[in-house]
Short mmCIF file of C-alpha atoms and ligand atoms in Angstrom, two decimals:
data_model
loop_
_atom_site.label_atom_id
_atom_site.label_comp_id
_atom_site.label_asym_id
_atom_site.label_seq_id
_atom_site.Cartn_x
_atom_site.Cartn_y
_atom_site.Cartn_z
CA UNK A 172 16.93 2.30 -4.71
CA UNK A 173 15.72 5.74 -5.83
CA UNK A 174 12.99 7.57 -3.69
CA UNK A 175 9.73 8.66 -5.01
CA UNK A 176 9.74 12.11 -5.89
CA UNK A 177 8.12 13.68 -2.87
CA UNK A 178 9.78 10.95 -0.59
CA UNK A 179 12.48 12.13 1.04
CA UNK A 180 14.97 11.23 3.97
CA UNK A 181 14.77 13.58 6.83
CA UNK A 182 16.41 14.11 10.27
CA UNK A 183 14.54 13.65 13.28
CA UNK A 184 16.09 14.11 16.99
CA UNK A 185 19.20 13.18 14.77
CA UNK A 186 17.72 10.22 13.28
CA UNK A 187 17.36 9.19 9.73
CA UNK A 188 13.86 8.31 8.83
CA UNK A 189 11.66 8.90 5.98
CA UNK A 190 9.19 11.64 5.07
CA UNK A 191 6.56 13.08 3.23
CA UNK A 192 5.22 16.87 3.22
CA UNK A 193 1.44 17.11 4.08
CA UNK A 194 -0.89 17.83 6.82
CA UNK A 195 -0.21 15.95 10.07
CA UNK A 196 -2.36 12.33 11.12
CA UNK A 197 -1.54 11.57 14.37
CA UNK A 198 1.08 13.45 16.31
CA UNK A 199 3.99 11.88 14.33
CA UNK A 200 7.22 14.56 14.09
CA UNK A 201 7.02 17.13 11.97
CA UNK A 202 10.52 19.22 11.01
CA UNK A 203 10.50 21.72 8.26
CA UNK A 204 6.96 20.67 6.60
CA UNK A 205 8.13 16.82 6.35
CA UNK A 206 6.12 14.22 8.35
CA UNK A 207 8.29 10.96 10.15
CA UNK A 208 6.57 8.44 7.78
CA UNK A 209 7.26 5.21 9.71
CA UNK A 210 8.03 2.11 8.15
CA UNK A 211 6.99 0.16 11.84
CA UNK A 212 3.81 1.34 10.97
CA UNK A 213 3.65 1.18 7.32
CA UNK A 214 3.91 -1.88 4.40
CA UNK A 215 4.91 0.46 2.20
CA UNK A 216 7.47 2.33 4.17
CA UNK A 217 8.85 -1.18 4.87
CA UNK A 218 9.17 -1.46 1.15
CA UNK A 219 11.00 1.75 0.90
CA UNK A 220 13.55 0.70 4.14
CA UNK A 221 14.38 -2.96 2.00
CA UNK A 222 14.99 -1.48 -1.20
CA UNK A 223 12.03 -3.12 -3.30
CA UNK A 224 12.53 -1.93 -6.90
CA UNK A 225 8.84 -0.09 -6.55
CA UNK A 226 9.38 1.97 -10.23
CA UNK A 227 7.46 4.73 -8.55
CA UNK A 228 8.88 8.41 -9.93
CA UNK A 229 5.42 10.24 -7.61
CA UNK A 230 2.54 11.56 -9.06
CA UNK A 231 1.08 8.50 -10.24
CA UNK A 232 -2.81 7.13 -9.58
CA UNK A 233 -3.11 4.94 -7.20
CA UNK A 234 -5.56 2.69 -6.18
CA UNK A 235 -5.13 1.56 -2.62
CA UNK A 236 -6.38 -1.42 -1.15
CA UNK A 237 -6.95 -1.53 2.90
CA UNK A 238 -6.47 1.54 3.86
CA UNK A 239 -7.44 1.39 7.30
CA UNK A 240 -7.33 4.44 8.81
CA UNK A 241 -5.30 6.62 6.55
CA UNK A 242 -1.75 5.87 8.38
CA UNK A 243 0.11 5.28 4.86
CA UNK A 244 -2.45 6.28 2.40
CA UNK A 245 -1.86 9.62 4.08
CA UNK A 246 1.96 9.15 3.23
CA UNK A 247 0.76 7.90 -0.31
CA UNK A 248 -1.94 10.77 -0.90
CA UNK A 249 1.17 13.13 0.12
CA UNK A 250 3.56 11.98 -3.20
CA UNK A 251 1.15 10.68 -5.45
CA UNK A 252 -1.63 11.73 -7.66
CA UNK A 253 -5.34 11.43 -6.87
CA UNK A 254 -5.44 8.25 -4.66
CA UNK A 255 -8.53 6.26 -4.36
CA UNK A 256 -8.09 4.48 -0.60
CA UNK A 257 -10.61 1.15 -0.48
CA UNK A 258 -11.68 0.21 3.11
CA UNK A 259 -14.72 -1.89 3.99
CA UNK A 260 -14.60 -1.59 8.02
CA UNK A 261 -17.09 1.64 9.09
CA UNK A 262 -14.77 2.26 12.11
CA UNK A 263 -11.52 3.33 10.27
CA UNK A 264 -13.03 4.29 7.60
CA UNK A 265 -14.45 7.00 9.92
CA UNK A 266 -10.82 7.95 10.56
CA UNK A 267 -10.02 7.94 6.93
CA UNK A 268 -12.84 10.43 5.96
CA UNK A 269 -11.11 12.71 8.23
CA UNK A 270 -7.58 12.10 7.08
CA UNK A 271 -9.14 12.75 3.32
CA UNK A 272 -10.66 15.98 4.39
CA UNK A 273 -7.73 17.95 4.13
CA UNK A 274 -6.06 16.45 1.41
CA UNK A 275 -7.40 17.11 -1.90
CA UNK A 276 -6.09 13.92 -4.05
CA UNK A 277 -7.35 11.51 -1.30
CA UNK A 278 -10.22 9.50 -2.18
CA UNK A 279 -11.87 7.27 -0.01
CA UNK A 280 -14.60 4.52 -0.54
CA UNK A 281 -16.34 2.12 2.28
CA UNK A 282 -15.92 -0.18 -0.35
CA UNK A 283 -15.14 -4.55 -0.21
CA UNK A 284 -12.02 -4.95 -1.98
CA UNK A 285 -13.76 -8.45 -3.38
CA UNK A 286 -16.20 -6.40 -5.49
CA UNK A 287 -14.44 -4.49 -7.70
CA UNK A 288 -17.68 -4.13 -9.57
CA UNK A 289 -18.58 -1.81 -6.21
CA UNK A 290 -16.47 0.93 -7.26
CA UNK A 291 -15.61 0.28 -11.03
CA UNK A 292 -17.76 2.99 -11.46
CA UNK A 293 -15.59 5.68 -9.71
CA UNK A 294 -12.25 4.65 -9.95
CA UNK A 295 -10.13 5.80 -13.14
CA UNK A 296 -7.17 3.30 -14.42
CA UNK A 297 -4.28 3.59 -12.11
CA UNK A 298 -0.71 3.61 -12.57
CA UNK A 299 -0.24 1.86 -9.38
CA UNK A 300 -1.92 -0.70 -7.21
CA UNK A 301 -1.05 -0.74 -3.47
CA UNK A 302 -2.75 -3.60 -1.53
CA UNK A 303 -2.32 -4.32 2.35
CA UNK A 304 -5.94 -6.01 2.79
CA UNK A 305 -5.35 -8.17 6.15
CA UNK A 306 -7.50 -11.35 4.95
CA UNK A 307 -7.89 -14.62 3.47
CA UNK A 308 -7.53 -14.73 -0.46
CA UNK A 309 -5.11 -11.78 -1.10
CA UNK A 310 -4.14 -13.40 -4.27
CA UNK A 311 -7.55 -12.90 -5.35
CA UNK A 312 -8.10 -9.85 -4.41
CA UNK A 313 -5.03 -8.65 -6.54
CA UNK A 314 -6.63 -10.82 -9.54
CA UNK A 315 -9.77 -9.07 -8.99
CA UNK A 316 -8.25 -5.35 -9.53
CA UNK A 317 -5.92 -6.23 -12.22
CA UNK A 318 -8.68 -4.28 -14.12
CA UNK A 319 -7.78 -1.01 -12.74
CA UNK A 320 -4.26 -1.39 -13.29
CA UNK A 321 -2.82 0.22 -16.54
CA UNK A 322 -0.38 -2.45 -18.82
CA UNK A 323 2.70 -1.24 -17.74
CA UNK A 324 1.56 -0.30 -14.02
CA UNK A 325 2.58 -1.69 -10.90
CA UNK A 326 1.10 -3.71 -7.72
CA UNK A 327 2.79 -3.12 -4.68
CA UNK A 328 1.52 -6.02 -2.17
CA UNK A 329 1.95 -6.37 1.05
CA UNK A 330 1.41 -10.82 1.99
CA UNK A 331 0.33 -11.33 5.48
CA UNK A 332 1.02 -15.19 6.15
CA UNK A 333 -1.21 -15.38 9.41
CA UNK A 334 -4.24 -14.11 6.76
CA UNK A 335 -4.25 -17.02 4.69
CA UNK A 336 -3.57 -19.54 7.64
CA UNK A 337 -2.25 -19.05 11.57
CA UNK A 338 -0.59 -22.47 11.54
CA UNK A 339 1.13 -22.67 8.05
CA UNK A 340 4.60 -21.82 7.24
CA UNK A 341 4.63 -18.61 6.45
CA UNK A 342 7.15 -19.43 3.27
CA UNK A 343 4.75 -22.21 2.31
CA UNK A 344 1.81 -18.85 2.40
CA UNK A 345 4.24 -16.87 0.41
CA UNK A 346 5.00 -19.85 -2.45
CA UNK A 347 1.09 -20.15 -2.57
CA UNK A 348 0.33 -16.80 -2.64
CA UNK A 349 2.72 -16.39 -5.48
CA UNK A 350 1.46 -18.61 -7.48
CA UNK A 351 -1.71 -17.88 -8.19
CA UNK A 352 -0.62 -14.79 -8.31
CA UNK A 353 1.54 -15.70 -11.29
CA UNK A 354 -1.78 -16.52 -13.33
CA UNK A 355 -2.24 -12.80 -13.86
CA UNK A 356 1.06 -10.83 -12.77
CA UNK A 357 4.88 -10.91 -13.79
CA UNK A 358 6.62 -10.54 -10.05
CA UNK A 359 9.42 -8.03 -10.58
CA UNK A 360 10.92 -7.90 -6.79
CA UNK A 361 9.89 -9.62 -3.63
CA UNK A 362 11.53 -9.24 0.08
CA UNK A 363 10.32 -10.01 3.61
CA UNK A 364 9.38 -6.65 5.48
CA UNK A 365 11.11 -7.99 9.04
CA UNK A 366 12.16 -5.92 11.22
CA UNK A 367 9.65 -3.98 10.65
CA UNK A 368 6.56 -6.44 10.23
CA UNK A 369 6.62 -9.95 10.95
CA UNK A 370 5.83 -13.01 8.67
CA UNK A 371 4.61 -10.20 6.06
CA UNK A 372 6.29 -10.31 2.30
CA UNK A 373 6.08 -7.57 0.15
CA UNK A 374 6.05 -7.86 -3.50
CA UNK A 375 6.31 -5.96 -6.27
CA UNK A 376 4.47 -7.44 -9.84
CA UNK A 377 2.83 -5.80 -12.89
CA UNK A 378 0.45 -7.13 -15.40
CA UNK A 379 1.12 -10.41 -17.51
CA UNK A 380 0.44 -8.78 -21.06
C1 SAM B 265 -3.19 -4.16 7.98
S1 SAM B 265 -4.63 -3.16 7.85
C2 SAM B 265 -4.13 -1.88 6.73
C3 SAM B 265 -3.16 -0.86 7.25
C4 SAM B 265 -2.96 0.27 6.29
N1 SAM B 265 -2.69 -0.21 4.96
C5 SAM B 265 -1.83 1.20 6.70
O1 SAM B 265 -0.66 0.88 6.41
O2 SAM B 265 -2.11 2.25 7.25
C6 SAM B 265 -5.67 -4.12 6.83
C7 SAM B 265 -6.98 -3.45 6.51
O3 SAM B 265 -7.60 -4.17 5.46
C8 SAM B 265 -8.98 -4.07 5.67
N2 SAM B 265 -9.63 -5.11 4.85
C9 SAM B 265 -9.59 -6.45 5.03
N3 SAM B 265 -10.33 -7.06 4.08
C10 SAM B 265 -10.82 -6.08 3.28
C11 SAM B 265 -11.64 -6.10 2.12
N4 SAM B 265 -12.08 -7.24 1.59
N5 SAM B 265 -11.95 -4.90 1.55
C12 SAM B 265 -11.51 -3.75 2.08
N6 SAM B 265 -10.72 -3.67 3.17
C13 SAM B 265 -10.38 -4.84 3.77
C14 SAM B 265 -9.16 -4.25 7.17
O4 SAM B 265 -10.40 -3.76 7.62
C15 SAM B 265 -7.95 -3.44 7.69
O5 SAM B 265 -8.31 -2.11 7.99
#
């Protein structure tokens, strides 16, 4: 599977890990301009590692869903166009105001990913949906910004099994999940992100015309 442009595979201390060019975050390795973008850290990088078929060339808008404190939409904000980063707890958002301040396409909003209507007002259609919101109802929350997402774009989801319920299967989660999911999205690729996150699935999908 192809790289982003923008998304590279670097050497560091002699290992093979991927990278993005940008201002540092937190003290992770920096070799020639490229930052260690780790996938132990990241959905998304996890997605990368398995080989998801993503369809991501770089460049596109993103909307990004979770963003905690700005660990991968730093990566994101690094390859893609302007990248509007949705988190709804003060604390890390406080982080990701900081992350944002030297980076000119990141965009982000102390916003509830439940209430689109919050930030319909700012937020542009996107090529690309990225969603790793740690709570119950991620289904819904993908149906609820479907309305961002341009026809042929994509939604790059990150499923976190405990979320939805601590004592369920997590493949019975997943098959749930999916489902309702399928109301409103065509799933294109779908893989579990072990090693690098447990009982997580990521999935790729784009809009049911
Ligand atoms: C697993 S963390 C995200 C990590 C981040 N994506 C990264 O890779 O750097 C999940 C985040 O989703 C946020 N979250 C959960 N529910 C949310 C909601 N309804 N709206 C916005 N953010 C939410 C949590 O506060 C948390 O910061």
């Amino acid at each position: 599977m192809s790289l982003p442009e923008g998304v590279q595979r670097r050497s560091f201390d002699g290992q093979e890990s991927l990278a993005t060019r940008g201002p540092q975050v937190s003290e992770e390795p920096i070799v020639d301009g490229w930052r260690r973008w780790d996938p132990d850290r990241s959905k998304v990088g996890a997605m990368f590692e398995h080989g998801l078929d993503h369809g991501l060339d770089g460049g596109e808008r993103v909307l990004y869903l979770g963003a905690a404190s700005g660990t991968t939409a730093s990566h994101v904000a690094d390859f893609a166009g302007p990248t509007y980063a949705v988190e709804f707890a003060p604390r890390p958002t406080r982080d990701l105001i900081e992350v944002a301040a030297d980076r000119e396409r990141l965009f982000p909003l102390l916003k509830d990913a439940r209430k689109p209507e919050t930030y319909a007002h700012v937020v542009e259609p996107v090529e690309v949906v990225i969603q790793d919101v740690a709570t119950r109802g991620q289904a819904e929350v993908a149906l609820a910004n479907r309305q961002f997402l341009e026809r042929d774009g994509r939604l790059l989801m990150a499923i976190k099994a405990r979320s939805e319920d601590v004592t369920a299967d997590p493949e019975a989660v997943f098959e749930d999940v999916c489902e309702t999911l399928e109301s409103s999205y065509e799933i294109l690729d779908r893989a579990r992100l072990e090693p690098y996150h447990d009982d997580h699935l990521g999935l790729i999908a784009t809009p049911r015309q």
